[in-house]
Short mmCIF file of C-alpha atoms in Angstrom, two decimals:
data_model
loop_
_atom_site.label_atom_id
_atom_site.label_comp_id
_atom_site.label_asym_id
_atom_site.label_seq_id
_atom_site.Cartn_x
_atom_site.Cartn_y
_atom_site.Cartn_z
CA GLN A 518 30.09 16.61 5.05
CA LYS A 519 30.88 19.49 7.37
CA GLU A 520 30.50 22.97 5.95
CA VAL A 521 31.91 26.19 7.30
CA GLU A 522 30.77 29.45 5.75
CA GLN A 523 32.30 32.89 5.87
CA ASN A 524 31.68 36.08 3.94
CA SER A 525 34.68 36.39 1.62
CA GLY A 526 34.73 40.20 1.83
CA PRO A 527 36.72 42.29 1.51
CA LEU A 528 35.62 43.83 4.79
CA SER A 529 36.96 47.36 5.02
CA VAL A 530 37.15 49.16 8.35
CA PRO A 531 38.89 52.41 9.32
CA GLU A 532 41.87 52.32 11.63
CA GLY A 533 40.79 52.25 15.27
CA ALA A 534 37.35 50.76 14.53
CA ILE A 535 35.99 47.35 15.54
CA ALA A 536 36.14 44.65 12.87
CA SER A 537 33.53 41.92 13.13
CA LEU A 538 34.12 38.63 11.33
CA ASN A 539 31.44 35.97 11.20
CA CYS A 540 31.32 32.23 10.57
CA THR A 541 28.56 29.62 10.53
CA TYR A 542 28.97 25.86 10.59
CA SER A 543 26.75 22.98 9.64
CA ASP A 544 27.66 20.14 12.03
CA ARG A 545 25.64 20.61 15.20
CA VAL A 546 27.91 18.34 17.29
CA SER A 547 31.10 20.32 16.57
CA GLN A 548 33.00 21.14 19.76
CA SER A 549 36.03 23.17 18.78
CA PHE A 550 36.47 26.34 16.79
CA PHE A 551 39.56 28.20 15.69
CA TRP A 552 40.36 31.53 14.09
CA TYR A 553 43.53 31.73 12.02
CA ARG A 554 45.04 34.82 10.42
CA GLN A 555 46.84 34.47 7.12
CA TYR A 556 48.88 37.22 5.53
CA SER A 557 49.30 37.06 1.76
CA GLY A 558 51.91 34.47 0.84
CA LYS A 559 52.33 33.29 4.44
CA SER A 560 51.02 30.34 6.42
CA PRO A 561 48.02 30.45 8.80
CA GLU A 562 48.70 31.64 12.34
CA LEU A 563 46.37 30.86 15.25
CA ILE A 564 44.57 33.88 16.71
CA MET A 565 42.03 32.27 19.04
CA SER A 566 40.43 28.97 19.88
CA ILE A 567 37.04 28.63 21.60
CA TYR A 568 35.14 25.60 22.85
CA SER A 569 32.37 26.91 25.15
CA ASN A 570 29.41 29.18 24.51
CA GLY A 571 30.06 32.83 25.26
CA ASP A 572 32.96 35.19 24.82
CA LYS A 573 36.70 34.63 25.09
CA GLU A 574 39.00 37.62 25.10
CA ASP A 575 42.71 37.85 24.32
CA GLY A 576 44.08 41.37 24.02
CA ARG A 577 42.30 43.16 21.18
CA PHE A 578 40.62 39.95 20.02
CA THR A 579 37.33 38.49 21.26
CA ALA A 580 35.90 35.23 19.99
CA GLN A 581 32.20 34.58 20.47
CA LEU A 582 30.50 31.19 20.21
CA ASN A 583 26.80 30.38 20.05
CA LYS A 584 26.34 26.64 19.55
CA ALA A 585 22.55 26.87 19.42
CA SER A 586 22.80 29.17 16.41
CA GLN A 587 25.92 27.39 15.07
CA TYR A 588 27.70 30.70 14.87
CA VAL A 589 31.22 31.85 15.70
CA SER A 590 32.54 35.36 15.44
CA LEU A 591 35.79 37.23 15.92
CA LEU A 592 35.88 40.86 17.01
CA ILE A 593 39.04 42.90 16.56
CA ARG A 594 39.06 46.11 18.61
CA ASP A 595 41.17 49.15 17.73
CA SER A 596 41.90 47.71 14.28
CA GLN A 597 45.37 48.43 12.93
CA PRO A 598 46.66 48.35 9.34
CA SER A 599 48.76 45.35 10.41
CA ASP A 600 45.50 43.44 10.99
CA SER A 601 44.87 43.51 7.23
CA ALA A 602 44.88 39.82 6.30
CA THR A 603 42.58 36.92 5.52
CA TYR A 604 40.89 35.43 8.57
CA LEU A 605 40.08 31.74 8.39
CA CYS A 606 37.43 30.14 10.59
CA ALA A 607 38.04 26.43 11.23
CA VAL A 608 35.99 23.76 12.96
CA GLY A 609 37.72 20.80 14.57
CA GLY A 610 36.76 17.15 14.38
CA PHE A 611 38.26 13.95 15.75
CA THR A 612 38.42 11.07 13.34
CA GLY A 613 40.57 8.57 15.19
CA GLY A 614 43.87 10.35 14.83
CA GLY A 615 44.64 14.04 14.91
CA ASN A 616 42.29 16.99 14.59
CA LYS A 617 40.60 17.22 11.21
CA LEU A 618 40.01 20.93 10.64
CA THR A 619 37.36 22.09 8.22
CA PHE A 620 38.14 25.61 7.05
CA GLY A 621 35.83 28.29 5.80
CA THR A 622 36.82 30.16 2.66
CA GLY A 623 38.17 33.07 4.72
CA THR A 624 37.26 36.74 5.07
CA GLN A 625 39.66 39.33 3.73
CA LEU A 626 39.99 42.24 6.14
CA LYS A 627 41.35 45.63 5.05
CA VAL A 628 42.07 48.23 7.70
CA GLU A 629 42.33 51.64 6.12
CA LEU A 630 44.29 54.62 7.39
CA ASP B 1079 59.00 26.77 20.93
CA THR B 1080 56.01 26.41 18.58
CA GLU B 1081 58.02 26.09 15.41
CA VAL B 1082 57.36 23.84 12.47
CA THR B 1083 60.00 24.05 9.76
CA GLN B 1084 59.65 23.15 6.10
CA THR B 1085 62.18 22.76 3.31
CA PRO B 1086 62.56 23.86 0.65
CA LYS B 1087 60.81 27.26 0.70
CA HIS B 1088 60.36 27.19 -3.07
CA LEU B 1089 60.47 24.33 -5.57
CA VAL B 1090 60.19 24.28 -9.34
CA MET B 1091 59.89 20.87 -10.97
CA GLY B 1092 59.03 19.33 -14.29
CA MET B 1093 56.28 16.80 -14.75
CA THR B 1094 58.77 13.93 -14.95
CA ASN B 1095 60.79 14.88 -11.88
CA LYS B 1096 60.79 13.25 -8.46
CA LYS B 1097 61.19 15.54 -5.48
CA SER B 1098 60.44 15.54 -1.76
CA LEU B 1099 59.11 18.12 0.67
CA LYS B 1100 60.29 17.93 4.27
CA CYS B 1101 58.71 19.02 7.52
CA GLU B 1102 60.13 18.92 11.05
CA GLN B 1103 58.83 19.77 14.50
CA HIS B 1104 60.43 19.42 17.94
CA MET B 1105 57.40 20.15 20.10
CA GLY B 1106 56.77 16.50 20.94
CA HIS B 1107 53.61 16.54 18.84
CA ARG B 1108 52.32 13.17 17.68
CA ALA B 1109 49.98 14.27 14.88
CA MET B 1110 51.32 15.76 11.67
CA TYR B 1111 49.44 17.00 8.65
CA TRP B 1112 49.92 17.90 4.99
CA TYR B 1113 47.71 20.55 3.42
CA LYS B 1114 47.55 21.97 -0.08
CA GLN B 1115 46.51 25.59 -0.56
CA LYS B 1116 45.72 27.24 -3.88
CA ALA B 1117 45.59 31.01 -4.25
CA LYS B 1118 42.61 32.66 -2.51
CA LYS B 1119 41.37 29.28 -1.23
CA PRO B 1120 41.51 27.77 2.27
CA PRO B 1121 43.98 25.00 3.12
CA GLU B 1122 42.78 21.61 1.92
CA LEU B 1123 43.72 18.58 4.04
CA MET B 1124 45.69 15.87 2.23
CA PHE B 1125 47.07 13.50 4.88
CA VAL B 1126 47.15 13.05 8.65
CA TYR B 1127 49.67 10.97 10.57
CA SER B 1128 48.91 10.03 14.15
CA TYR B 1129 51.70 8.36 16.15
CA GLU B 1130 53.60 7.80 12.91
CA LYS B 1131 50.72 5.93 11.30
CA LEU B 1132 48.67 7.27 8.42
CA SER B 1133 45.22 7.96 9.85
CA ILE B 1134 43.63 10.05 7.10
CA ASN B 1135 44.18 10.10 3.34
CA GLU B 1136 41.73 12.48 1.73
CA SER B 1137 41.63 10.58 -1.58
CA VAL B 1138 44.85 12.21 -2.72
CA PRO B 1139 46.27 11.03 -6.10
CA SER B 1140 49.07 8.48 -5.81
CA ARG B 1141 51.57 10.90 -7.35
CA PHE B 1142 51.70 12.32 -3.79
CA SER B 1143 53.23 9.85 -1.32
CA PRO B 1144 53.56 10.76 2.36
CA GLU B 1145 56.07 9.29 4.76
CA CYS B 1146 56.57 9.70 8.50
CA PRO B 1147 60.03 8.32 9.36
CA ASN B 1148 59.76 9.29 13.04
CA SER B 1149 57.65 11.41 15.35
CA SER B 1150 59.46 14.64 14.40
CA LEU B 1151 59.67 14.28 10.64
CA LEU B 1152 57.14 14.23 7.84
CA ASN B 1153 57.94 13.94 4.15
CA LEU B 1154 55.85 14.33 1.03
CA HIS B 1155 57.29 12.57 -2.02
CA LEU B 1156 56.26 13.99 -5.37
CA HIS B 1157 56.36 12.15 -8.69
CA ALA B 1158 54.87 12.87 -12.12
CA LEU B 1159 53.01 15.94 -10.93
CA GLN B 1160 50.72 18.03 -13.11
CA PRO B 1161 50.74 21.82 -13.53
CA GLU B 1162 47.48 21.98 -11.55
CA ASP B 1163 49.40 20.63 -8.54
CA SER B 1164 51.20 23.97 -8.29
CA ALA B 1165 50.26 25.37 -4.87
CA LEU B 1166 51.51 26.20 -1.38
CA TYR B 1167 52.07 22.97 0.57
CA LEU B 1168 51.66 23.40 4.29
CA CYS B 1169 52.74 21.09 7.07
CA ALA B 1170 51.17 21.31 10.52
CA SER B 1171 51.43 19.46 13.81
CA SER B 1172 49.35 19.03 16.97
CA GLN B 1173 49.69 17.14 20.24
CA ASP B 1174 47.15 14.36 19.53
CA PHE B 1175 46.06 13.62 23.09
CA ARG B 1176 42.65 12.37 24.16
CA TYR B 1177 40.63 15.39 23.01
CA ALA B 1178 42.43 15.82 19.74
CA GLU B 1179 39.65 17.87 18.15
CA LYS B 1180 40.39 20.67 20.63
CA GLU B 1181 44.08 20.83 19.86
CA THR B 1182 45.70 23.69 18.07
CA GLN B 1183 47.46 22.93 14.84
CA TYR B 1184 50.69 24.82 14.31
CA PHE B 1185 51.57 25.47 10.70
CA GLY B 1186 54.96 25.63 9.07
CA PRO B 1187 55.84 28.40 6.61
CA GLY B 1188 55.02 26.23 3.61
CA THR B 1189 56.71 25.19 0.39
CA ARG B 1190 55.63 27.03 -2.73
CA LEU B 1191 55.63 24.49 -5.55
CA LEU B 1192 55.53 25.28 -9.24
CA VAL B 1193 55.11 22.41 -11.70
CA LEU B 1194 56.08 23.19 -15.27
#
């Protein structure tokens, strides 16, 4: 049984600071990792996907993957109040049809003015 | 266009009712998913359809019955639900090519279901 762990938070950061969100996973052979953002009452929205060790940057967001440590992180630079949401880490898995995502419990981020 | 649509947005039903949730995508995706999400919990996978065939059923009670009439449509038929089934029901889709585990799932806005 795959497990994906995140600190539930809330993680509070001041506006303009860097928010760092962390995730660990249990299945050593996992190959794909996703960060979704979910505003209260809304559906998850993809922020980043990452498949290779190292960093991947997209605007203010940087995903970092370390497969040896089974660790994925998401950095949000210049945090804005609109970034306040729950961030879900998900690990992909192929089971013969589709991508079976295993989600962490999510980290609630609060960006304060 | 990365849009997945779901109807209705909200649904209230009694425990003896029969209702259906609908999901549609026009991205040419061949995998479609149903998730259930309770408050402050992550989405929980219920069913996966791959090329219109059921590929995963996560031991969901038979009062939930999925149907995939064609590659663009996914239904979830509801019958004799319990109050604990009240949740946000999310539909998602992905391409389902060779490396399916690397594919992004795009979520619809969800149907908020209340069972009385």
